[in-house]
mmCIF file of C-alpha atoms in Angstrom:
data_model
loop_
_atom_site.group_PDB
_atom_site.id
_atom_site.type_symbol
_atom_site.label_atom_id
_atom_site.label_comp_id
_atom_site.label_asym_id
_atom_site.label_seq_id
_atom_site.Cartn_x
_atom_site.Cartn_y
_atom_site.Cartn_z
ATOM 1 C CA UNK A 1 59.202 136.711 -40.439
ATOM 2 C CA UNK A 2 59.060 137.975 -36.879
ATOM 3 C CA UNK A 3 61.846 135.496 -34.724
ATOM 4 C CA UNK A 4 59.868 136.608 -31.230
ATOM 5 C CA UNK A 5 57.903 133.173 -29.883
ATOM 6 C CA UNK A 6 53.953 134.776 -29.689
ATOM 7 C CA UNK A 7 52.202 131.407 -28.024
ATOM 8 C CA UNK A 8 54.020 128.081 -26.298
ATOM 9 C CA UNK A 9 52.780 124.820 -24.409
ATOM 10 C CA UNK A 10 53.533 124.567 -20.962
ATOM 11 C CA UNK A 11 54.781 120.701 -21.829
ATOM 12 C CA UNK A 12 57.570 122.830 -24.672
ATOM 13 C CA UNK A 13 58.548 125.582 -21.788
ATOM 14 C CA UNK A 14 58.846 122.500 -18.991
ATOM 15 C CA UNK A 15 60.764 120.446 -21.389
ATOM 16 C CA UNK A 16 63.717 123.174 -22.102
ATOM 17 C CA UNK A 17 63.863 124.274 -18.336
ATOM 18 C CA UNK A 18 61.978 127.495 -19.224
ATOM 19 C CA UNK A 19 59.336 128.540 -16.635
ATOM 20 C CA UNK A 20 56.140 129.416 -18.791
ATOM 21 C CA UNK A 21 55.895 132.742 -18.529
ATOM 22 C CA UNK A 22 59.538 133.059 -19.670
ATOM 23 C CA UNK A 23 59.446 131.953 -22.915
ATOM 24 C CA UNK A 24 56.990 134.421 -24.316
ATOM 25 C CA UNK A 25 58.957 137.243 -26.350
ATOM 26 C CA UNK A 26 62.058 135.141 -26.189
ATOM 27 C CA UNK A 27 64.215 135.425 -29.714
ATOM 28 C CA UNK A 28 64.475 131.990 -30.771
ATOM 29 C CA UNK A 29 67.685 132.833 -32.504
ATOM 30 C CA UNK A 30 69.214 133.852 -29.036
ATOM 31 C CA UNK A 31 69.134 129.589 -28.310
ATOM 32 C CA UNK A 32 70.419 128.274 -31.287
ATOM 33 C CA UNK A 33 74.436 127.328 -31.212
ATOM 34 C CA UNK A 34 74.883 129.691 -34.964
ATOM 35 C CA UNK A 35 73.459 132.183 -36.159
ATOM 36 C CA UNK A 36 73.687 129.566 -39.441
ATOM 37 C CA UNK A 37 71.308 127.753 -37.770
ATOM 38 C CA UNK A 38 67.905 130.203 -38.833
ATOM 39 C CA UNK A 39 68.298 128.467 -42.292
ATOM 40 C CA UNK A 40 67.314 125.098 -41.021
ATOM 41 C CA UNK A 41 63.998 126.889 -39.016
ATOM 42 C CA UNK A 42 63.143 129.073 -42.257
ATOM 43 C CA UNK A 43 63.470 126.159 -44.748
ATOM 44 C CA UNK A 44 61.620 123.896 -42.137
ATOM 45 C CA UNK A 45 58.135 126.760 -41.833
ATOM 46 C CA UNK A 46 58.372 127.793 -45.716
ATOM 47 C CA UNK A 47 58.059 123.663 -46.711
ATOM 48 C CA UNK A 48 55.950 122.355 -43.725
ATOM 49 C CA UNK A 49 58.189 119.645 -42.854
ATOM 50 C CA UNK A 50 59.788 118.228 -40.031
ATOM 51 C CA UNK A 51 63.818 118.776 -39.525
ATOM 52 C CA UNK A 52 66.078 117.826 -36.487
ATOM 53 C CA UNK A 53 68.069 120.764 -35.088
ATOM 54 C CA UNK A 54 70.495 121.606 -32.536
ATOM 55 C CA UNK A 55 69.499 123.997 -29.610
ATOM 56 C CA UNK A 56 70.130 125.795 -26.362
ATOM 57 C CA UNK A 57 68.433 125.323 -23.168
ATOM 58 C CA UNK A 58 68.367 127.108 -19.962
ATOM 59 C CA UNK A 59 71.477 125.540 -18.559
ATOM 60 C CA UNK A 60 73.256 126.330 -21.746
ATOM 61 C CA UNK A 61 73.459 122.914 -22.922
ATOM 62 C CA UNK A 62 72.972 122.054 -26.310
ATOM 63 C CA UNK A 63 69.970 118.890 -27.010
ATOM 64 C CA UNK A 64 68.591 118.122 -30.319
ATOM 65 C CA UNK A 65 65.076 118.606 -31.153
ATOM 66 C CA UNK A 66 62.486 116.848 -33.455
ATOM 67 C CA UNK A 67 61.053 119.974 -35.229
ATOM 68 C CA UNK A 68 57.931 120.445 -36.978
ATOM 69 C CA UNK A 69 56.392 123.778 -38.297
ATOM 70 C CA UNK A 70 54.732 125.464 -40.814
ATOM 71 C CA UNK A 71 52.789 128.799 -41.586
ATOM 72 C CA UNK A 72 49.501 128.741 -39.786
ATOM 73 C CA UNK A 73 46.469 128.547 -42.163
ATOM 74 C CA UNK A 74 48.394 127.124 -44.742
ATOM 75 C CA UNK A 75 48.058 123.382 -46.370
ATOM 76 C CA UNK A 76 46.189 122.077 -43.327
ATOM 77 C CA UNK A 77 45.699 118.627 -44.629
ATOM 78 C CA UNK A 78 49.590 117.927 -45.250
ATOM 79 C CA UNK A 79 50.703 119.599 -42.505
ATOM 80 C CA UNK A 80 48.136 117.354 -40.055
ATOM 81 C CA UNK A 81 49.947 114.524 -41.851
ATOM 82 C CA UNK A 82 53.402 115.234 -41.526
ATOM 83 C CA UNK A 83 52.614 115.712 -37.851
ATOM 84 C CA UNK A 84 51.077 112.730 -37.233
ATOM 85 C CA UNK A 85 53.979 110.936 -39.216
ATOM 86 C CA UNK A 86 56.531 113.355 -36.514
ATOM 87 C CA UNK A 87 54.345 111.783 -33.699
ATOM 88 C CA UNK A 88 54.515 108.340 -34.616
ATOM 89 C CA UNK A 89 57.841 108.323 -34.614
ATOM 90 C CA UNK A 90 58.921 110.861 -31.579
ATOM 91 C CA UNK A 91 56.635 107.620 -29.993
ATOM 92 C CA UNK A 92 58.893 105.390 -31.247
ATOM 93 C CA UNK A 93 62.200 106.952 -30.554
ATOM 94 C CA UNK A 94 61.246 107.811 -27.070
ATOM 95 C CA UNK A 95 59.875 103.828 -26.616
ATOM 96 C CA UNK A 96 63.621 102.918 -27.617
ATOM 97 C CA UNK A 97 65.036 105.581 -25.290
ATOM 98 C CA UNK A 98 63.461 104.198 -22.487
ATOM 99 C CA UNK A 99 64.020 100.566 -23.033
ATOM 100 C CA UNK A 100 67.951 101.303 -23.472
ATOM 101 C CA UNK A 101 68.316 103.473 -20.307
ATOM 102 C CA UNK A 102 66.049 100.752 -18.446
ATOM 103 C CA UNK A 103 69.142 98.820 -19.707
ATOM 104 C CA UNK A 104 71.447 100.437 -18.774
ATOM 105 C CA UNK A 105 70.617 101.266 -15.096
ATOM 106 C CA UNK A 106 69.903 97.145 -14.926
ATOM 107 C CA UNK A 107 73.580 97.012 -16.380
ATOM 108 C CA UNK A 108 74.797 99.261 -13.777
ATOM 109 C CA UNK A 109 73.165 97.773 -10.784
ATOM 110 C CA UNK A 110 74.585 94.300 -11.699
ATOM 111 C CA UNK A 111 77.721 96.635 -11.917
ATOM 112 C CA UNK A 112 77.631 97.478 -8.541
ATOM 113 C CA UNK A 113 76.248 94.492 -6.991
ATOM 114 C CA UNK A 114 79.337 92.712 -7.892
ATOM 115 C CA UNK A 115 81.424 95.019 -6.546
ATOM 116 C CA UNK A 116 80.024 94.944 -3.359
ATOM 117 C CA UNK A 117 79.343 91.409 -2.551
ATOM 118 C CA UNK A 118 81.623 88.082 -2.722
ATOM 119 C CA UNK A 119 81.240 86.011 -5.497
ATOM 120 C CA UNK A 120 81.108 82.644 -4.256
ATOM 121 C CA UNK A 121 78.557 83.199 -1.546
ATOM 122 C CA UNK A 122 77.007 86.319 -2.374
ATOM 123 C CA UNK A 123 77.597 87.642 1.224
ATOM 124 C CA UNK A 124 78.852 91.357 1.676
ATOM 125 C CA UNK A 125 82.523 91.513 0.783
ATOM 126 C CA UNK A 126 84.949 93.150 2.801
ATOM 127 C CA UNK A 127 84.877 96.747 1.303
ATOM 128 C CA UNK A 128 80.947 96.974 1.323
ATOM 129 C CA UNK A 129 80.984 95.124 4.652
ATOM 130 C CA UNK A 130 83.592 97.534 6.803
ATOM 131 C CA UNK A 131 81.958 100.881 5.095
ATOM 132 C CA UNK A 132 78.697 99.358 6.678
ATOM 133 C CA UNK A 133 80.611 98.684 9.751
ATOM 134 C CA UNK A 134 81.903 102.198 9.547
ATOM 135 C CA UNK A 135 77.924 103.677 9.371
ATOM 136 C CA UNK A 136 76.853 101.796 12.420
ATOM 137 C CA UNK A 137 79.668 102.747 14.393
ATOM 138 C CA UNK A 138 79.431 106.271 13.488
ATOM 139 C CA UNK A 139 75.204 105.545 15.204
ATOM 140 C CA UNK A 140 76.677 103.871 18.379
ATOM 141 C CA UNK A 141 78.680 107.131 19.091
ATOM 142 C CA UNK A 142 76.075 109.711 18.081
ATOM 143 C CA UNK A 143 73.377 108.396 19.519
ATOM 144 C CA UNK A 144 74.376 105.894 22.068
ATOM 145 C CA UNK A 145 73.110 102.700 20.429
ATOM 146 C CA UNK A 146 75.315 99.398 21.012
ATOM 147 C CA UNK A 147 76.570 97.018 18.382
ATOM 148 C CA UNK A 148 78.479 93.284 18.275
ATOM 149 C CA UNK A 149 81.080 92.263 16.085
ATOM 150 C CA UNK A 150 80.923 88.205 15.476
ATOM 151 C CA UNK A 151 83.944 87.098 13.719
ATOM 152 C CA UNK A 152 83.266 82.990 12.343
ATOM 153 C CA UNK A 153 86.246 80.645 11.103
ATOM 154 C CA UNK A 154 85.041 77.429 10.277
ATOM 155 C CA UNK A 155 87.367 74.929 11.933
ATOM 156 C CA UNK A 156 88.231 71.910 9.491
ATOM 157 C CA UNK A 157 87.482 73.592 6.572
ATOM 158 C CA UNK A 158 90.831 72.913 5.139
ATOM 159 C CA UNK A 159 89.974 68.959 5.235
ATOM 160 C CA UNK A 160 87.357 69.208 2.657
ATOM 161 C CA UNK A 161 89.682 71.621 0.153
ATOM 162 C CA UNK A 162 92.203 68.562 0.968
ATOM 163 C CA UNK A 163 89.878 65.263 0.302
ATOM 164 C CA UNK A 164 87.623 66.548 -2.261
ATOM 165 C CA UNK A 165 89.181 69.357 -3.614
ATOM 166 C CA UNK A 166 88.721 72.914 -4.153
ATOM 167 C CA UNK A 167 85.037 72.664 -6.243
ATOM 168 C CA UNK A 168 83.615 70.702 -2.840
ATOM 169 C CA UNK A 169 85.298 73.337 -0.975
ATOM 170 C CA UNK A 170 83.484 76.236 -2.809
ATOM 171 C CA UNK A 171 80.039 74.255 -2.537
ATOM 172 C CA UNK A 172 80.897 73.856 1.356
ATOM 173 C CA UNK A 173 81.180 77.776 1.692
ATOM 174 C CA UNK A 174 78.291 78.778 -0.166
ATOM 175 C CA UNK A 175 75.799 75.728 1.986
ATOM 176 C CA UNK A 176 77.548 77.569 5.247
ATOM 177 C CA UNK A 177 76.885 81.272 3.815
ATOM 178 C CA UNK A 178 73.159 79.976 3.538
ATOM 179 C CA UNK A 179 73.342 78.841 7.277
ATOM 180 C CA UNK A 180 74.496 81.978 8.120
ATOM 181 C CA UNK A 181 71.625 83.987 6.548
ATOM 182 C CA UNK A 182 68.589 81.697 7.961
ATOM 183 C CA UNK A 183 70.591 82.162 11.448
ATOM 184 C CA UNK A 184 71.265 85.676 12.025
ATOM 185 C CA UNK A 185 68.029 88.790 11.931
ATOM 186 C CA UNK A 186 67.505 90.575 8.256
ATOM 187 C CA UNK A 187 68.924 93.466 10.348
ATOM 188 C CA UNK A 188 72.568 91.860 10.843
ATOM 189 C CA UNK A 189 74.796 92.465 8.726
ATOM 190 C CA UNK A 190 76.967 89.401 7.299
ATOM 191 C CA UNK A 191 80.439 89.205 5.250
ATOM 192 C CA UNK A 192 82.716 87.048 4.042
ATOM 193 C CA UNK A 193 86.435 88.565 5.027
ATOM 194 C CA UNK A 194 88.016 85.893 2.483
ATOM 195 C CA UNK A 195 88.858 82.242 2.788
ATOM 196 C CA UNK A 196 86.819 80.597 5.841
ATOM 197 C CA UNK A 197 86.622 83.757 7.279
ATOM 198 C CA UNK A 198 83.427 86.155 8.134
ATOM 199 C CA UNK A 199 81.559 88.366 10.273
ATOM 200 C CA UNK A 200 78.321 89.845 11.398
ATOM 201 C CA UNK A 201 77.310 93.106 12.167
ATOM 202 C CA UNK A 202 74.510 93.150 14.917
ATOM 203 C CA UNK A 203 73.028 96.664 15.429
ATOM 204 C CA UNK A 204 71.463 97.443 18.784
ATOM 205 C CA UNK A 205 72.779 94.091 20.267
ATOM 206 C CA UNK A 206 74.774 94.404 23.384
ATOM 207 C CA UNK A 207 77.036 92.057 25.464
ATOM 208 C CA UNK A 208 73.732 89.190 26.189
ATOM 209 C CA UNK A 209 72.385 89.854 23.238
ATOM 210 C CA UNK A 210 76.122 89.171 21.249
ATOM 211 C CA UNK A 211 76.527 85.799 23.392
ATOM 212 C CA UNK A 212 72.786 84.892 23.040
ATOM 213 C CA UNK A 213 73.228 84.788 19.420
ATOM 214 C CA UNK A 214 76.778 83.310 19.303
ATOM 215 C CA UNK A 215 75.365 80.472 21.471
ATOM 216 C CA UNK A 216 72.084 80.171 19.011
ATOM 217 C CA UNK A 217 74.830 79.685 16.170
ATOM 218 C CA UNK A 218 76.768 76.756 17.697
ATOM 219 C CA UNK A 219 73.386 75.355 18.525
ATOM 220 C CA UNK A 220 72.130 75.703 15.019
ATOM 221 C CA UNK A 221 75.697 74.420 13.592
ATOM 222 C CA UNK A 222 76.215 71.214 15.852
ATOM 223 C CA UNK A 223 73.099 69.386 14.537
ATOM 224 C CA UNK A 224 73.809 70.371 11.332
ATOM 225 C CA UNK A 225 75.671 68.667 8.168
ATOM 226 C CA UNK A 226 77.017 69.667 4.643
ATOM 227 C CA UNK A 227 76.906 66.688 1.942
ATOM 228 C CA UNK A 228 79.300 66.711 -1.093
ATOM 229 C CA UNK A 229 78.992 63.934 -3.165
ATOM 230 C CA UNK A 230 77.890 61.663 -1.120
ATOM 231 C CA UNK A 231 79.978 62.923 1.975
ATOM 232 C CA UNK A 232 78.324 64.220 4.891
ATOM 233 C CA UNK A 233 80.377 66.718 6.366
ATOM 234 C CA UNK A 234 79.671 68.333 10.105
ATOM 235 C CA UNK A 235 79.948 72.438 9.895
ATOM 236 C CA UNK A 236 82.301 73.541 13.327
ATOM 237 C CA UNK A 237 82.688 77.307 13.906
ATOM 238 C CA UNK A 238 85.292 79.130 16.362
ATOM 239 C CA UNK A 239 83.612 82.706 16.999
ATOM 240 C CA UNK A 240 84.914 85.885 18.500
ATOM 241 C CA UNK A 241 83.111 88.671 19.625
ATOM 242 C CA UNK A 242 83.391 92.806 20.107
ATOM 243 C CA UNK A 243 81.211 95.196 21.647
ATOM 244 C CA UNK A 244 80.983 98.852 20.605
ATOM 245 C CA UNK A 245 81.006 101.275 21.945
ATOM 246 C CA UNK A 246 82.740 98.915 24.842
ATOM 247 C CA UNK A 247 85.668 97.922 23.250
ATOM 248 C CA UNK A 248 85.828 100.282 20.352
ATOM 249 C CA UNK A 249 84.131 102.284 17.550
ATOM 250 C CA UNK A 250 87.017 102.347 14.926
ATOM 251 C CA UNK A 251 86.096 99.353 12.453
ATOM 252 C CA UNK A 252 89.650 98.395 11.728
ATOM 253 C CA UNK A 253 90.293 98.187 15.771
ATOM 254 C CA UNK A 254 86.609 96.662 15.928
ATOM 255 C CA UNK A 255 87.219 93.423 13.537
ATOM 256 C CA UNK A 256 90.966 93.240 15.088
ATOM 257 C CA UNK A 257 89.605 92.255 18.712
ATOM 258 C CA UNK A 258 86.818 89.935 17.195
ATOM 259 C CA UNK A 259 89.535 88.237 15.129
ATOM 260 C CA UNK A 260 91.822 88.372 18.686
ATOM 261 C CA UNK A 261 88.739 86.387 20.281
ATOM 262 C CA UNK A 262 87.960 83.869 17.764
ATOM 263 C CA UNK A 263 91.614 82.766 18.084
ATOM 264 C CA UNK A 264 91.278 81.957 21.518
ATOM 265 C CA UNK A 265 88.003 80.305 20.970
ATOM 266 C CA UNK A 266 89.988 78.124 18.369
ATOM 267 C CA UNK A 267 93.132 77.444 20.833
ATOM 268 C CA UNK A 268 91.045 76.549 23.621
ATOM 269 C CA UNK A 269 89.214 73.578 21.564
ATOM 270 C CA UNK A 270 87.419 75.025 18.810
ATOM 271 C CA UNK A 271 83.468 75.055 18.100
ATOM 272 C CA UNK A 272 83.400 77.523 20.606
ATOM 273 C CA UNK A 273 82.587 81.302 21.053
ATOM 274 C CA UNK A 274 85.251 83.896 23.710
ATOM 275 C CA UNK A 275 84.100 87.730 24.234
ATOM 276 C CA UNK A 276 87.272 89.931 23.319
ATOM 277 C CA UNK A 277 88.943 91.190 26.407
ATOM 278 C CA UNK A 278 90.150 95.051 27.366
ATOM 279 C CA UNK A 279 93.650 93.892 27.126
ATOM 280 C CA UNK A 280 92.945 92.834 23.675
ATOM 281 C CA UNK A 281 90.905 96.183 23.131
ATOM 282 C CA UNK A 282 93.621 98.178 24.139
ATOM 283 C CA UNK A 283 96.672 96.322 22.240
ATOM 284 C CA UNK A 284 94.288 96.683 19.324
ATOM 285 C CA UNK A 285 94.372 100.432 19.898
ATOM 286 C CA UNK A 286 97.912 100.924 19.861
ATOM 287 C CA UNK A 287 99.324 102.701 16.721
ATOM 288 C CA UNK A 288 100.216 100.216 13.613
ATOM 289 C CA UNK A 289 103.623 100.570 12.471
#
């Protein structure tokens, strides 16, 4: 029996990373894993049936195979059989393949959706938000685009955690976090930092454009109410904003003078917005110890 392959389908070469041409005078034997292997192809053509085996591709790594074969012009009506048979279930096998790595890349999504966003609210969280942070910044510098930082702390959150407990609490946040995404453009970027804390991202917004929409917020928020169990409850914000590339384009430095600014938005009466200063900029620059 001569081991040199005569005739092949382009599907076969294109399946075991062979360009066409290639295959043609290849030794089989060179691809299988041991030389013990040739048994399993010569018992396989001498009884016309099919056999799985274990072979070689182009990269060197082994895959296993569905084989059938048999001496041409011999038994015709069995061996159309057995093929068919080989068919029907290659069908099959593949059909489960595809519904378990379908599956699996579902499974892996939800894996990485939930590392990325917060739980409660379903916001960015802050690792996925300040590597997003991190991008844009990296576009303001190379090619001179502005952005805003808006940093939000809700104001009397802690009274509803106190009078109705930590469940109202969590319903509070996720009502706000809904606020927040029918506010803000489906190009800003929101997170929740943790607690009562978060921020938006604004991409080509500069200074009007970051007090525009801190204004639009408040406006938005002051006719506004959240009701748990029967409690209406009003939704007050203290913001703080930061330009880049004005007063920085480190995201670390970036959410520090936001954060700087929304505290003196809350000290000077709350439900209020204050534009981080350059003092703040610069104390925000100085090295951490």
């Amino acid at each position: 029996m001569s081991e040199t392959i005569k005739y092949t389908l382009w599907g076969v070469a294109f399946g075991l990373g062979f360009p066409i041409g290639s295959m043609l005078l290849l030794h089989f034997t060179e691809h299988l894993p041991h030389p013990s292997g040739l048994s399993g192809w010569v018992a396989c053509i001498a009884q016309a049936h099919a056999e799985n085996i274990l072979l070689y591709v182009v990269d060197s790594a082994p895959i296993w195979l569905g084989l059938f074969a048999y001496l041409a012009g011999k038994r015709q009506d069995q061996n159309r059989r057995l093929a068919s048979g080989l068919e029907r279930e290659v069908l099959a096998k593949t059909h489960s393949l595809r519904q378990a790595l379908a599956e699996a890349q579902q499974a892996n999504e939800t894996i990485v959706y939930l590392a990325e966003h917060d739980a409660l609210t379903g916001l960015l969280n802050r690792p996925r938000f300040e590597r997003e942070l991190t991008r844009w910044l990296d576009h303001v510098q190379r090619y001179r685009r502005p952005a805003a930082l808006m940093f939000v702390d809700l104001d009397y959150f802690k009274r509803v955690n106190d009078t109705q407990g930590h469940e109202a609490g969590d319903h509070y946040l996720i009502e706000f976090a809904a606020m927040l995404r029918s506010t803000f453009r489906t190009t800003d970027q929101i997170g929740r930092l943790g607690g009562d804390e978060f921020v938006v991202l604004m991409p080509d917004s500069d200074r009007e454009q970051a007090i525009a929409a801190a204004e639009k917020l408040l406006r938005t928020l002051k006719e506004a109410t959240i009701e748990i169990h029967g409690v209406r409850h009003a939704v007050s914000v203290s913001i703080g904003l930061a330009l880049a590339p004005e007063h920085s384009t480190r995201a670390d430095e970036l959410i520090r003078c936001a954060d700087a600014a929304m505290y003196e938005a809350k000290q000077a009466g709350r439900a209020g917005w204050r534009m981080c200063t350059q003092a703040q900029a610069r104390r925000d620059q100085l090295p951490r110890r």
